[in-house]
One Martini backbone bead per residue (centre of mass of N, CA, C, O) as a GRO file, in nm:
protein
  530
    1MET     BB    1   7.618   5.819  -1.303
    2THR     BB    2   7.758   5.958  -1.514
    3ASP     BB    3   7.947   5.671  -1.554
    4THR     BB    4   7.663   5.499  -1.689
    5LEU     BB    5   7.627   5.679  -1.948
    6LEU     BB    6   7.960   5.591  -2.036
    7LEU     BB    7   7.943   5.270  -2.111
    8ALA     BB    8   8.108   5.084  -2.367
    9ASP     BB    9   7.866   4.831  -2.357
   10GLY     BB   10   7.637   5.004  -2.467
   11GLY     BB   11   7.506   5.059  -2.206
   12SER     BB   12   7.269   5.129  -1.970
   13ALA     BB   13   6.949   5.123  -1.830
   14LEU     BB   14   6.938   5.476  -1.863
   15VAL     BB   15   6.948   5.536  -2.188
   16THR     BB   16   6.687   5.419  -2.291
   17PRO     BB   17   6.479   5.558  -2.141
   18LEU     BB   18   6.548   5.860  -2.205
   19THR     BB   19   6.515   5.848  -2.482
   20SER     BB   20   6.246   5.752  -2.478
   21PHE     BB   21   6.111   5.970  -2.381
   22LEU     BB   22   6.212   6.190  -2.594
   23VAL     BB   23   6.045   6.038  -2.798
   24VAL     BB   24   5.758   6.074  -2.707
   25ILE     BB   25   5.749   6.349  -2.653
   26CYS     BB   26   5.769   6.416  -2.981
   27ILE     BB   27   5.544   6.260  -3.079
   28GLY     BB   28   5.306   6.377  -2.859
   29PHE     BB   29   5.319   6.651  -2.968
   30LEU     BB   30   5.256   6.627  -3.257
   31LEU     BB   31   5.013   6.516  -3.227
   32CYS     BB   32   4.882   6.743  -3.076
   33LEU     BB   33   4.908   6.950  -3.282
   34ALA     BB   34   4.736   6.789  -3.508
   35ALA     BB   35   4.505   6.794  -3.385
   36GLY     BB   36   4.470   7.072  -3.274
   37MET     BB   37   4.425   7.243  -3.567
   38GLY     BB   38   4.081   7.193  -3.528
   39ASN     BB   39   4.071   7.441  -3.293
   40GLU     BB   40   3.841   7.674  -3.324
   41THR     BB   41   3.629   7.588  -3.133
   42VAL     BB   42   3.461   7.474  -2.864
   43ALA     BB   43   3.375   7.225  -2.949
   44ASP     BB   44   3.648   7.095  -3.069
   45TYR     BB   45   3.793   7.131  -2.793
   46TYR     BB   46   3.584   6.969  -2.599
   47ALA     BB   47   3.430   6.735  -2.868
   48ALA     BB   48   3.529   6.717  -3.167
   49GLU     BB   49   3.271   6.745  -3.287
   50ARG     BB   50   3.175   6.469  -3.243
   51SER     BB   51   3.372   6.268  -3.445
   52LEU     BB   52   3.452   6.018  -3.316
   53SER     BB   53   3.496   5.719  -3.335
   54ALA     BB   54   3.428   5.417  -3.141
   55THR     BB   55   3.707   5.298  -3.143
   56ARG     BB   56   3.857   5.532  -3.041
   57ASN     BB   57   3.691   5.604  -2.782
   58ALA     BB   58   3.723   5.330  -2.651
   59LEU     BB   59   4.052   5.368  -2.600
   60ALA     BB   60   4.006   5.655  -2.431
   61LEU     BB   61   3.850   5.494  -2.206
   62CYS     BB   62   4.076   5.290  -2.138
   63GLY     BB   63   4.293   5.490  -2.053
   64ASP     BB   64   4.128   5.648  -1.830
   65PHE     BB   65   4.078   5.364  -1.648
   66ILE     BB   66   4.398   5.409  -1.695
   67PRO     BB   67   4.611   5.538  -1.470
   68ALA     BB   68   4.895   5.523  -1.281
   69THR     BB   69   4.766   5.384  -1.015
   70ALA     BB   70   4.681   5.146  -1.173
   71LEU     BB   71   4.963   5.045  -1.274
   72LEU     BB   72   5.098   5.010  -0.985
   73THR     BB   73   4.925   4.936  -0.741
   74PRO     BB   74   4.782   4.650  -0.783
   75ILE     BB   75   5.005   4.482  -0.769
   76GLY     BB   76   5.122   4.547  -0.490
   77SER     BB   77   4.831   4.441  -0.367
   78VAL     BB   78   4.857   4.144  -0.468
   79ALA     BB   79   5.135   4.031  -0.363
   80LEU     BB   80   5.077   4.154  -0.045
   81SER     BB   81   4.705   4.069  -0.021
   82GLY     BB   82   4.573   3.904  -0.229
   83TYR     BB   83   4.261   3.933  -0.222
   84ASP     BB   84   4.239   4.263  -0.135
   85GLY     BB   85   4.365   4.293  -0.413
   86MET     BB   86   4.143   4.135  -0.596
   87ALA     BB   87   3.908   4.295  -0.521
   88THR     BB   88   3.972   4.574  -0.577
   89THR     BB   89   4.031   4.511  -0.888
   90VAL     BB   90   3.784   4.443  -0.977
   91SER     BB   91   3.626   4.700  -0.869
   92ALA     BB   92   3.753   4.869  -1.115
   93SER     BB   93   3.608   4.705  -1.350
   94VAL     BB   94   3.301   4.786  -1.284
   95ALA     BB   95   3.286   5.088  -1.355
   96THR     BB   96   3.215   5.047  -1.678
   97VAL     BB   97   2.939   4.899  -1.602
   98VAL     BB   98   2.802   5.208  -1.510
   99LEU     BB   99   2.869   5.359  -1.758
  100LEU     BB  100   2.726   5.175  -1.937
  101ALA     BB  101   2.399   5.289  -1.818
  102LEU     BB  102   2.458   5.603  -1.884
  103ALA     BB  103   2.590   5.668  -2.180
  104GLN     BB  104   2.305   5.719  -2.370
  105PRO     BB  105   2.191   5.927  -2.201
  106LEU     BB  106   2.409   6.114  -2.156
  107ARG     BB  107   2.441   6.211  -2.481
  108ASN     BB  108   2.163   6.266  -2.545
  109THR     BB  109   2.177   6.571  -2.396
  110GLY     BB  110   2.401   6.730  -2.535
  111ARG     BB  111   2.626   6.750  -2.324
  112LEU     BB  112   2.938   6.755  -2.121
  113THR     BB  113   2.925   6.816  -1.863
  114LEU     BB  114   2.757   6.851  -1.554
  115GLY     BB  115   2.637   7.135  -1.545
  116SER     BB  116   2.496   7.116  -1.824
  117VAL     BB  117   2.316   6.878  -1.775
  118LEU     BB  118   2.184   7.014  -1.519
  119ALA     BB  119   2.066   7.259  -1.644
  120ALA     BB  120   1.847   7.059  -1.806
  121ARG     BB  121   1.651   7.106  -1.508
  122THR     BB  122   1.735   7.416  -1.460
  123ALA     BB  123   1.691   7.714  -1.363
  124GLY     BB  124   2.001   7.893  -1.368
  125ARG     BB  125   2.328   7.893  -1.227
  126ALA     BB  126   2.357   7.669  -1.001
  127ALA     BB  127   2.393   7.425  -1.134
  128ARG     BB  128   2.668   7.512  -1.273
  129ILE     BB  129   2.826   7.618  -0.993
  130ALA     BB  130   2.805   7.335  -0.878
  131GLY     BB  131   2.937   7.133  -1.086
  132ALA     BB  132   3.201   7.300  -1.083
  133VAL     BB  133   3.289   7.235  -0.777
  134VAL     BB  134   3.291   6.923  -0.772
  135THR     BB  135   3.468   6.878  -1.019
  136VAL     BB  136   3.709   7.034  -0.907
  137ALA     BB  137   3.713   6.839  -0.628
  138VAL     BB  138   3.786   6.628  -0.803
  139CYS     BB  139   4.054   6.686  -1.044
  140LEU     BB  140   4.269   6.861  -0.848
  141PRO     BB  141   4.356   6.566  -0.671
  142LEU     BB  142   4.394   6.388  -0.915
  143THR     BB  143   4.628   6.558  -1.033
  144VAL     BB  144   4.830   6.536  -0.758
  145VAL     BB  145   4.852   6.244  -0.766
  146GLN     BB  146   4.949   6.203  -1.047
  147LEU     BB  147   5.216   6.355  -1.006
  148VAL     BB  148   5.332   6.183  -0.805
  149VAL     BB  149   5.374   5.956  -0.937
  150ALA     BB  150   5.525   6.033  -1.175
  151GLY     BB  151   5.773   6.153  -1.032
  152ASP     BB  152   5.842   5.891  -0.889
  153ALA     BB  153   5.858   5.687  -1.137
  154ILE     BB  154   6.067   5.850  -1.289
  155ALA     BB  155   6.273   5.863  -1.118
  156TYR     BB  156   6.303   5.551  -1.093
  157VAL     BB  157   6.358   5.490  -1.374
  158VAL     BB  158   6.618   5.700  -1.434
  159GLY     BB  159   6.800   5.640  -1.117
  160TYR     BB  160   6.702   5.899  -0.920
  161ARG     BB  161   6.658   5.834  -0.607
  162THR     BB  162   6.498   6.131  -0.477
  163PRO     BB  163   6.348   6.406  -0.407
  164GLY     BB  164   6.438   6.615  -0.593
  165ALA     BB  165   6.402   6.420  -0.860
  166ALA     BB  166   6.111   6.403  -0.823
  167LEU     BB  167   6.009   6.704  -0.819
  168VAL     BB  168   6.137   6.743  -1.088
  169CYS     BB  169   5.963   6.521  -1.230
  170THR     BB  170   5.680   6.682  -1.159
  171VAL     BB  171   5.737   6.992  -1.298
  172LEU     BB  172   5.778   6.852  -1.568
  173SER     BB  173   5.553   6.703  -1.640
  174GLY     BB  174   5.317   6.906  -1.568
  175LEU     BB  175   5.426   7.131  -1.801
  176LEU     BB  176   5.377   6.889  -2.041
  177ILE     BB  177   5.071   6.835  -1.986
  178THR     BB  178   4.980   7.099  -2.037
  179THR     BB  179   5.069   7.150  -2.311
  180PHE     BB  180   4.927   6.936  -2.443
  181ALA     BB  181   4.623   7.030  -2.360
  182VAL     BB  182   4.629   7.288  -2.476
  183PHE     BB  183   4.641   7.222  -2.769
  184GLY     BB  184   4.458   6.954  -2.787
  185GLY     BB  185   4.241   6.865  -2.630
  186MET     BB  186   4.002   6.619  -2.745
  187ARG     BB  187   4.196   6.524  -2.967
  188GLY     BB  188   4.484   6.507  -2.821
  189THR     BB  189   4.390   6.330  -2.576
  190SER     BB  190   4.265   6.094  -2.740
  191THR     BB  191   4.523   6.008  -2.871
  192ILE     BB  192   4.722   5.951  -2.633
  193GLN     BB  193   4.467   5.767  -2.484
  194ALA     BB  194   4.485   5.571  -2.777
  195GLY     BB  195   4.780   5.487  -2.739
  196LYS     BB  196   4.818   5.413  -2.420
  197ALA     BB  197   4.634   5.164  -2.431
  198LEU     BB  198   4.805   4.993  -2.638
  199LEU     BB  199   5.062   4.992  -2.469
  200VAL     BB  200   4.993   4.887  -2.204
  201LEU     BB  201   4.836   4.604  -2.303
  202GLY     BB  202   5.106   4.527  -2.437
  203VAL     BB  203   5.266   4.529  -2.210
  204VAL     BB  204   5.107   4.347  -1.997
  205VAL     BB  205   5.132   4.101  -2.187
  206ALA     BB  206   5.438   4.059  -2.212
  207VAL     BB  207   5.516   4.042  -1.901
  208ALA     BB  208   5.311   3.793  -1.852
  209ALA     BB  209   5.447   3.595  -2.051
  210VAL     BB  210   5.721   3.589  -1.951
  211ALA     BB  211   5.640   3.515  -1.639
  212ALA     BB  212   5.504   3.213  -1.753
  213SER     BB  213   5.738   3.110  -1.898
  214ALA     BB  214   5.951   3.112  -1.608
  215LEU     BB  215   5.678   2.879  -1.509
  216HIS     BB  216   5.575   2.707  -1.764
  217TRP     BB  217   5.275   2.772  -1.754
  218ASP     BB  218   5.218   2.736  -1.417
  219LEU     BB  219   4.960   2.863  -1.226
  220ALA     BB  220   4.973   2.739  -0.968
  221ALA     BB  221   5.275   2.788  -0.920
  222LEU     BB  222   5.258   3.089  -0.904
  223LEU     BB  223   5.060   3.083  -0.647
  224THR     BB  224   5.231   2.924  -0.449
  225ARG     BB  225   5.439   3.148  -0.442
  226ALA     BB  226   5.277   3.397  -0.398
  227SER     BB  227   5.224   3.263  -0.092
  228ALA     BB  228   5.452   3.184   0.042
  229ASP     BB  229   5.490   3.471   0.255
  230ARG     BB  230   5.140   3.437   0.346
  231GLY     BB  231   5.054   3.150   0.442
  232GLY     BB  232   4.933   3.050   0.192
  233THR     BB  233   4.704   2.989   0.006
  234GLY     BB  234   4.470   3.018   0.206
  235SER     BB  235   4.606   3.303   0.329
  236PHE     BB  236   4.570   3.451   0.067
  237LEU     BB  237   4.251   3.378  -0.025
  238ALA     BB  238   4.207   3.525   0.212
  239PRO     BB  239   4.039   3.790   0.406
  240GLY     BB  240   4.288   4.021   0.590
  241LEU     BB  241   4.598   4.121   0.492
  242HIS     BB  242   4.507   4.453   0.491
  243PHE     BB  243   4.269   4.475   0.670
  244GLY     BB  244   4.167   4.241   0.800
  245THR     BB  245   3.883   4.048   1.021
  246GLY     BB  246   3.767   4.287   1.147
  247THR     BB  247   3.465   4.487   1.112
  248THR     BB  248   3.640   4.740   1.000
  249GLY     BB  249   3.784   4.614   0.790
  250ARG     BB  250   3.556   4.494   0.607
  251LEU     BB  251   3.414   4.793   0.561
  252ASP     BB  252   3.661   4.940   0.436
  253GLN     BB  253   3.689   4.688   0.170
  254PHE     BB  254   3.376   4.773   0.070
  255SER     BB  255   3.413   5.088   0.045
  256LEU     BB  256   3.644   5.069  -0.155
  257CYS     BB  257   3.479   4.910  -0.385
  258LEU     BB  258   3.264   5.132  -0.381
  259THR     BB  259   3.452   5.348  -0.483
  260LEU     BB  260   3.544   5.197  -0.766
  261SER     BB  261   3.299   5.154  -0.907
  262LEU     BB  262   3.137   5.424  -0.881
  263GLY     BB  263   3.356   5.680  -0.897
  264ALA     BB  264   3.493   5.605  -1.166
  265SER     BB  265   3.253   5.613  -1.356
  266VAL     BB  266   3.197   5.969  -1.324
  267LEU     BB  267   3.432   6.092  -1.420
  268PRO     BB  268   3.485   6.414  -1.591
  269PRO     BB  269   3.632   6.266  -1.841
  270LEU     BB  270   3.398   6.055  -1.886
  271LEU     BB  271   3.192   6.258  -1.942
  272MET     BB  272   3.313   6.392  -2.187
  273ARG     BB  273   3.381   6.121  -2.374
  274VAL     BB  274   3.054   6.063  -2.418
  275GLY     BB  275   2.995   6.334  -2.546
  276ALA     BB  276   3.171   6.314  -2.797
  277SER     BB  277   3.002   6.129  -2.948
  278ALA     BB  278   2.801   6.108  -3.191
  279HIS     BB  279   2.602   5.910  -3.031
  280GLY     BB  280   2.463   5.698  -2.832
  281ARG     BB  281   2.512   5.442  -2.971
  282ALA     BB  282   2.820   5.526  -2.990
  283ALA     BB  283   2.898   5.534  -2.662
  284ARG     BB  284   2.813   5.257  -2.592
  285ARG     BB  285   3.001   5.112  -2.778
  286ALA     BB  286   3.253   5.230  -2.618
  287VAL     BB  287   3.211   5.143  -2.346
  288ARG     BB  288   3.195   4.808  -2.436
  289HIS     BB  289   3.465   4.789  -2.526
  290ALA     BB  290   3.615   4.946  -2.284
  291THR     BB  291   3.525   4.684  -2.095
  292VAL     BB  292   3.676   4.476  -2.220
  293LEU     BB  293   3.966   4.590  -2.203
  294THR     BB  294   3.958   4.632  -1.906
  295THR     BB  295   3.915   4.349  -1.813
  296LEU     BB  296   4.187   4.253  -1.916
  297TYR     BB  297   4.386   4.438  -1.757
  298TYR     BB  298   4.251   4.323  -1.474
  299GLY     BB  299   4.351   4.039  -1.524
  300VAL     BB  300   4.666   4.055  -1.568
  301VAL     BB  301   4.719   4.209  -1.312
  302VAL     BB  302   4.689   3.992  -1.128
  303LEU     BB  303   4.909   3.793  -1.273
  304LEU     BB  304   5.137   4.040  -1.199
  305GLY     BB  305   5.099   3.995  -0.870
  306LEU     BB  306   5.194   3.705  -0.892
  307ALA     BB  307   5.439   3.708  -1.000
  308ALA     BB  308   5.575   3.928  -0.787
  309GLY     BB  309   5.550   3.753  -0.549
  310GLY     BB  310   5.683   3.499  -0.666
  311ILE     BB  311   5.978   3.607  -0.814
  312VAL     BB  312   6.052   3.894  -0.637
  313GLY     BB  313   5.879   3.909  -0.364
  314VAL     BB  314   5.803   4.043  -0.037
  315ASP     BB  315   6.050   4.169   0.056
  316ALA     BB  316   6.161   4.323  -0.197
  317ILE     BB  317   5.907   4.512  -0.187
  318THR     BB  318   5.914   4.648   0.061
  319ALA     BB  319   6.203   4.754   0.072
  320ASP     BB  320   6.156   4.951  -0.147
  321ASP     BB  321   5.847   4.946  -0.119
  322PRO     BB  322   5.573   4.942   0.110
  323ARG     BB  323   5.320   5.012  -0.115
  324GLY     BB  324   5.436   4.860  -0.419
  325ASN     BB  325   5.461   5.079  -0.650
  326SER     BB  326   5.740   4.878  -0.769
  327ALA     BB  327   5.641   4.583  -0.859
  328LEU     BB  328   5.668   4.627  -1.180
  329LEU     BB  329   5.966   4.691  -1.194
  330LEU     BB  330   6.056   4.455  -1.030
  331LEU     BB  331   6.000   4.270  -1.222
  332THR     BB  332   6.110   4.380  -1.515
  333ASP     BB  333   6.376   4.292  -1.425
  334ALA     BB  334   6.389   4.032  -1.361
  335LEU     BB  335   6.287   3.974  -1.673
  336SER     BB  336   6.495   4.086  -1.853
  337PRO     BB  337   6.697   3.814  -1.924
  338ARG     BB  338   6.423   3.725  -2.112
  339ALA     BB  339   6.365   3.978  -2.295
  340GLY     BB  340   6.653   4.155  -2.394
  341SER     BB  341   6.846   4.386  -2.255
  342GLY     BB  342   6.591   4.608  -2.118
  343PHE     BB  343   6.352   4.617  -2.313
  344LEU     BB  344   6.111   4.557  -2.118
  345PHE     BB  345   6.167   4.798  -1.917
  346THR     BB  346   6.115   5.021  -2.132
  347ALA     BB  347   5.861   4.978  -2.197
  348VAL     BB  348   5.733   5.023  -1.909
  349ALA     BB  349   5.842   5.312  -1.886
  350CYS     BB  350   5.646   5.456  -2.147
  351ALA     BB  351   5.399   5.368  -2.007
  352VAL     BB  352   5.405   5.524  -1.729
  353PHE     BB  353   5.467   5.803  -1.902
  354VAL     BB  354   5.221   5.812  -2.071
  355THR     BB  355   5.010   5.781  -1.832
  356SER     BB  356   5.067   5.999  -1.699
  357LEU     BB  357   4.980   6.217  -1.929
  358ALA     BB  358   4.706   6.147  -1.987
  359SER     BB  359   4.561   6.161  -1.713
  360VAL     BB  360   4.603   6.453  -1.667
  361ALA     BB  361   4.512   6.592  -1.935
  362GLY     BB  362   4.204   6.475  -1.882
  363LEU     BB  363   4.163   6.634  -1.559
  364VAL     BB  364   4.218   6.901  -1.666
  365LEU     BB  365   4.047   6.971  -1.925
  366ALA     BB  366   3.767   6.912  -1.719
  367GLY     BB  367   3.826   7.161  -1.533
  368ALA     BB  368   3.799   7.353  -1.731
  369ALA     BB  369   3.538   7.298  -1.832
  370ALA     BB  370   3.405   7.410  -1.599
  371LEU     BB  371   3.496   7.709  -1.546
  372SER     BB  372   3.450   7.801  -1.865
  373HIS     BB  373   3.143   7.639  -1.955
  374ASP     BB  374   3.024   7.717  -1.656
  375LEU     BB  375   3.087   7.989  -1.515
  376TYR     BB  376   3.150   8.181  -1.751
  377ALA     BB  377   2.945   8.151  -1.982
  378GLY     BB  378   2.696   8.018  -1.841
  379THR     BB  379   2.670   8.282  -1.656
  380ALA     BB  380   2.798   8.541  -1.870
  381ARG     BB  381   2.706   8.505  -2.164
  382VAL     BB  382   2.886   8.424  -2.379
  383ARG     BB  383   3.083   8.383  -2.660
  384ALA     BB  384   3.233   8.128  -2.778
  385PRO     BB  385   3.482   8.265  -2.907
  386ARG     BB  386   3.564   8.380  -2.594
  387GLU     BB  387   3.579   8.070  -2.471
  388LEU     BB  388   3.880   7.970  -2.581
  389PRO     BB  389   4.095   8.114  -2.407
  390VAL     BB  390   3.966   8.050  -2.162
  391ALA     BB  391   4.016   7.744  -2.156
  392GLN     BB  392   4.331   7.741  -2.199
  393GLY     BB  393   4.356   7.954  -1.939
  394ALA     BB  394   4.231   7.699  -1.725
  395VAL     BB  395   4.446   7.520  -1.775
  396VAL     BB  396   4.678   7.626  -1.700
  397LEU     BB  397   4.590   7.692  -1.409
  398LEU     BB  398   4.547   7.390  -1.344
  399GLY     BB  399   4.818   7.298  -1.346
  400LEU     BB  400   4.975   7.494  -1.180
  401LEU     BB  401   4.846   7.413  -0.954
  402GLY     BB  402   4.875   7.107  -0.916
  403ILE     BB  403   5.205   7.152  -0.926
  404LEU     BB  404   5.198   7.344  -0.645
  405THR     BB  405   5.089   7.142  -0.470
  406ALA     BB  406   5.283   6.884  -0.529
  407VAL     BB  407   5.530   7.051  -0.407
  408LEU     BB  408   5.375   7.074  -0.119
  409LEU     BB  409   5.318   6.750  -0.099
  410ARG     BB  410   5.615   6.653  -0.081
  411GLY     BB  411   5.655   6.383   0.149
  412TRP     BB  412   5.350   6.326   0.191
  413SER     BB  413   5.015   6.203   0.242
  414ILE     BB  414   4.761   6.148  -0.051
  415LEU     BB  415   4.524   5.960   0.011
  416PHE     BB  416   4.319   6.150   0.119
  417LEU     BB  417   4.293   6.279  -0.208
  418ALA     BB  418   4.200   5.967  -0.345
  419ALA     BB  419   3.946   5.930  -0.150
  420PHE     BB  420   3.834   6.151  -0.169
  421ALA     BB  421   3.762   6.228  -0.478
  422THR     BB  422   3.593   5.950  -0.534
  423ALA     BB  423   3.381   6.019  -0.319
  424VAL     BB  424   3.263   6.246  -0.475
  425ALA     BB  425   3.158   6.092  -0.711
  426ALA     BB  426   3.000   5.889  -0.579
  427SER     BB  427   2.813   6.122  -0.363
  428ALA     BB  428   2.753   6.345  -0.649
  429ILE     BB  429   2.760   6.254  -0.942
  430LEU     BB  430   2.584   6.044  -0.932
  431PRO     BB  431   2.323   6.064  -0.814
  432ALA     BB  432   2.251   6.337  -0.998
  433LEU     BB  433   2.252   6.165  -1.264
  434VAL     BB  434   2.025   5.988  -1.193
  435TYR     BB  435   1.811   6.179  -1.143
  436ALA     BB  436   1.830   6.362  -1.381
  437LEU     BB  437   1.766   6.130  -1.614
  438PHE     BB  438   1.517   5.951  -1.434
  439TRP     BB  439   1.373   6.165  -1.241
  440PRO     BB  440   1.130   6.383  -1.240
  441GLY     BB  441   1.118   6.465  -0.909
  442PHE     BB  442   1.369   6.640  -0.949
  443SER     BB  443   1.512   6.921  -0.822
  444ARG     BB  444   1.705   7.195  -0.724
  445THR     BB  445   1.709   7.104  -0.417
  446GLY     BB  446   1.803   6.854  -0.458
  447MET     BB  447   2.067   6.898  -0.621
  448LEU     BB  448   2.194   7.089  -0.379
  449TRP     BB  449   2.216   6.863  -0.182
  450THR     BB  450   2.383   6.668  -0.341
  451LEU     BB  451   2.634   6.850  -0.401
  452TYR     BB  452   2.681   7.010  -0.120
  453GLY     BB  453   2.637   6.778   0.085
  454SER     BB  454   2.823   6.533  -0.003
  455LEU     BB  455   3.066   6.701   0.015
  456ALA     BB  456   3.063   6.815   0.321
  457CYS     BB  457   3.076   6.523   0.402
  458CYS     BB  458   3.313   6.399   0.312
  459LEU     BB  459   3.490   6.648   0.402
  460LEU     BB  460   3.433   6.547   0.718
  461LEU     BB  461   3.512   6.246   0.730
  462GLN     BB  462   3.816   6.258   0.594
  463THR     BB  463   3.920   6.452   0.799
  464PHE     BB  464   3.849   6.260   1.060
  465SER     BB  465   4.027   6.016   0.934
  466PRO     BB  466   4.313   5.822   0.908
  467THR     BB  467   4.441   5.961   0.657
  468VAL     BB  468   4.512   6.221   0.847
  469SER     BB  469   4.524   6.066   1.143
  470GLY     BB  470   4.668   5.818   1.345
  471GLN     BB  471   4.849   5.731   1.137
  472PRO     BB  472   5.137   5.635   0.950
  473TYR     BB  473   4.952   5.699   0.662
  474SER     BB  474   4.910   5.999   0.758
  475LEU     BB  475   4.925   6.301   0.702
  476LEU     BB  476   4.928   6.356   1.046
  477PRO     BB  477   5.117   6.123   1.231
  478GLY     BB  478   5.157   6.304   1.480
  479THR     BB  479   4.848   6.312   1.514
  480ASP     BB  480   4.492   6.277   1.690
  481PHE     BB  481   4.140   6.349   1.540
  482HIS     BB  482   4.010   6.097   1.503
  483TRP     BB  483   3.648   5.930   1.457
  484PHE     BB  484   3.668   5.798   1.176
  485PRO     BB  485   3.739   5.446   1.105
  486LEU     BB  486   3.769   5.512   0.795
  487GLN     BB  487   3.909   5.555   0.538
  488ASN     BB  488   3.646   5.475   0.348
  489ILE     BB  489   3.342   5.700   0.304
  490ALA     BB  490   3.135   5.594   0.119
  491LEU     BB  491   2.925   5.409   0.278
  492VAL     BB  492   2.787   5.687   0.354
  493THR     BB  493   2.799   5.907   0.156
  494VAL     BB  494   2.638   5.763  -0.098
  495PRO     BB  495   2.363   5.736   0.062
  496ALA     BB  496   2.346   6.021   0.116
  497GLY     BB  497   2.329   6.126  -0.109
  498PHE     BB  498   2.054   6.014  -0.214
  499LEU     BB  499   1.904   6.135   0.015
  500LEU     BB  500   1.934   6.432  -0.047
  501GLY     BB  501   1.777   6.401  -0.328
  502TRP     BB  502   1.512   6.320  -0.215
  503ALA     BB  503   1.494   6.534   0.040
  504GLY     BB  504   1.462   6.770  -0.121
  505SER     BB  505   1.233   6.705  -0.381
  506ARG     BB  506   1.001   6.660  -0.139
  507LEU     BB  507   1.015   6.944  -0.008
  508ARG     BB  508   1.079   7.081  -0.308
  509PRO     BB  509   0.912   7.063  -0.568
  510PRO     BB  510   0.884   7.103  -0.857
  511THR     BB  511   0.850   7.309  -1.092
  512PRO     BB  512   0.667   7.359  -1.401
  513THR     BB  513   0.972   7.413  -1.538
  514GLU     BB  514   1.102   7.160  -1.414
  515ARG     BB  515   0.897   6.953  -1.567
  516THR     BB  516   0.935   7.101  -1.846
  517ALA     BB  517   1.261   6.960  -1.844
  518ALA     BB  518   1.223   6.670  -1.753
  519ALA     BB  519   1.045   6.600  -2.009
  520ARG     BB  520   1.301   6.671  -2.211
  521THR     BB  521   1.514   6.482  -2.107
  522GLU     BB  522   1.342   6.222  -2.136
  523THR     BB  523   1.346   6.238  -2.434
  524ALA     BB  524   1.634   6.215  -2.514
  525VAL     BB  525   1.691   5.974  -2.354
  526LEU     BB  526   1.461   5.808  -2.531
  527THR     BB  527   1.627   5.878  -2.781
  528ALA     BB  528   1.812   5.816  -3.056
  529VAL     BB  529   2.108   5.993  -3.204
  530ASP     BB  530   2.133   5.945  -3.571
   0.00000   0.00000   0.00000
């Protein structure tokens, strides 16, 4: 590998990505420092004093909706499984529409975290504690998933495809991301997310354009080539290549689409981003613009999946990575001679790197806000000046915990972490928010049943699902104790979450104090704060 760095013909493909990574790190750190210089108060650190413009917030929201997994996984999924991959990709874009319905009411509450939103409906500390527990239960597993994917992708790009190299990349990228979040706060992470959105959108459109030009802009020919290794167009565009045609497979696919559509819409970083808007209408406008950008992105991703299947080929993709996560990089490498001596590959490598940085930074910041703002400040009743260093310490704690967990799970399947975290968001956070914002009869008991009951239900079903045991892709492939047939549990847990909230509120209706709080929340939700 050292020899490849010293080629006299202008350098190898390794030199440019490494150099670009260093440039991106320097620029990103300077931007975070510049943006974070104004973080003198907790309001600055968590919400940038709600001074973010709708355009900047829209770009940042778009960046939040495109984590590292959404940049790498869907392209391979479309290439390998056709309709099944397209269905899950489209479902991910629907999440923005769900958030659009919640954005203005959520911002009008004037709260930032899940715990603080729920605490507006009930007295005592139970709501803040429950909100913090659920937030960490979502953010920490997703942080681990993003760190593992980032480590693998960065090691792949720089040419060191060994477990040790991926481990080192995971640790270094995790430490770097934690540093960005500590110094940048909401302003810094918003700046990185907005820049990432522009870079990723530009890169995927450029790769799609080069791929289309390679086939003379003939989309019918592109589809024909993409489906050649999958039994032809009819089979490629029919359900079943990934999930099968049986009842269990179709239910699993529907459950996955439900998870992506609902769970990805209420992830804690998104709730904080909406809360950082200037007012309710600005929040809705930002989400509306983000919806357009995200829909464009996932539409181009489907085209890239077809291009990867048609130009690279299914056999080449599965030989390199059976999961298909390297499809984008393989496609870019195949198109590089048409795009000019590795420039396209370098741009994609930078996009992957920046995506990894920005996604994890937002998750760590949201989790830290739950610990410091809801658990520490909200329950201990401390003053705001003392909360800021605690918030930064919580970022460091969650960052290091995420890195440690990612290191311990290196070489193990992490599918169960991603499935569990997104299912918790769809099954606990979404019902709690919908009831808290729109149902005056939602009581403290219903709230706690929704949050803790849904969390327990998700943990139980995910533990006894095929993602943990019984399959080659399981966390424990050598054992089999699963009895729940679906990999994706939202088909059961989302209705359970809504049912628990309704049943708890009927069993113990709101107290007069809670009804007064509900009336205040309803007034705030229906009032546009300008």
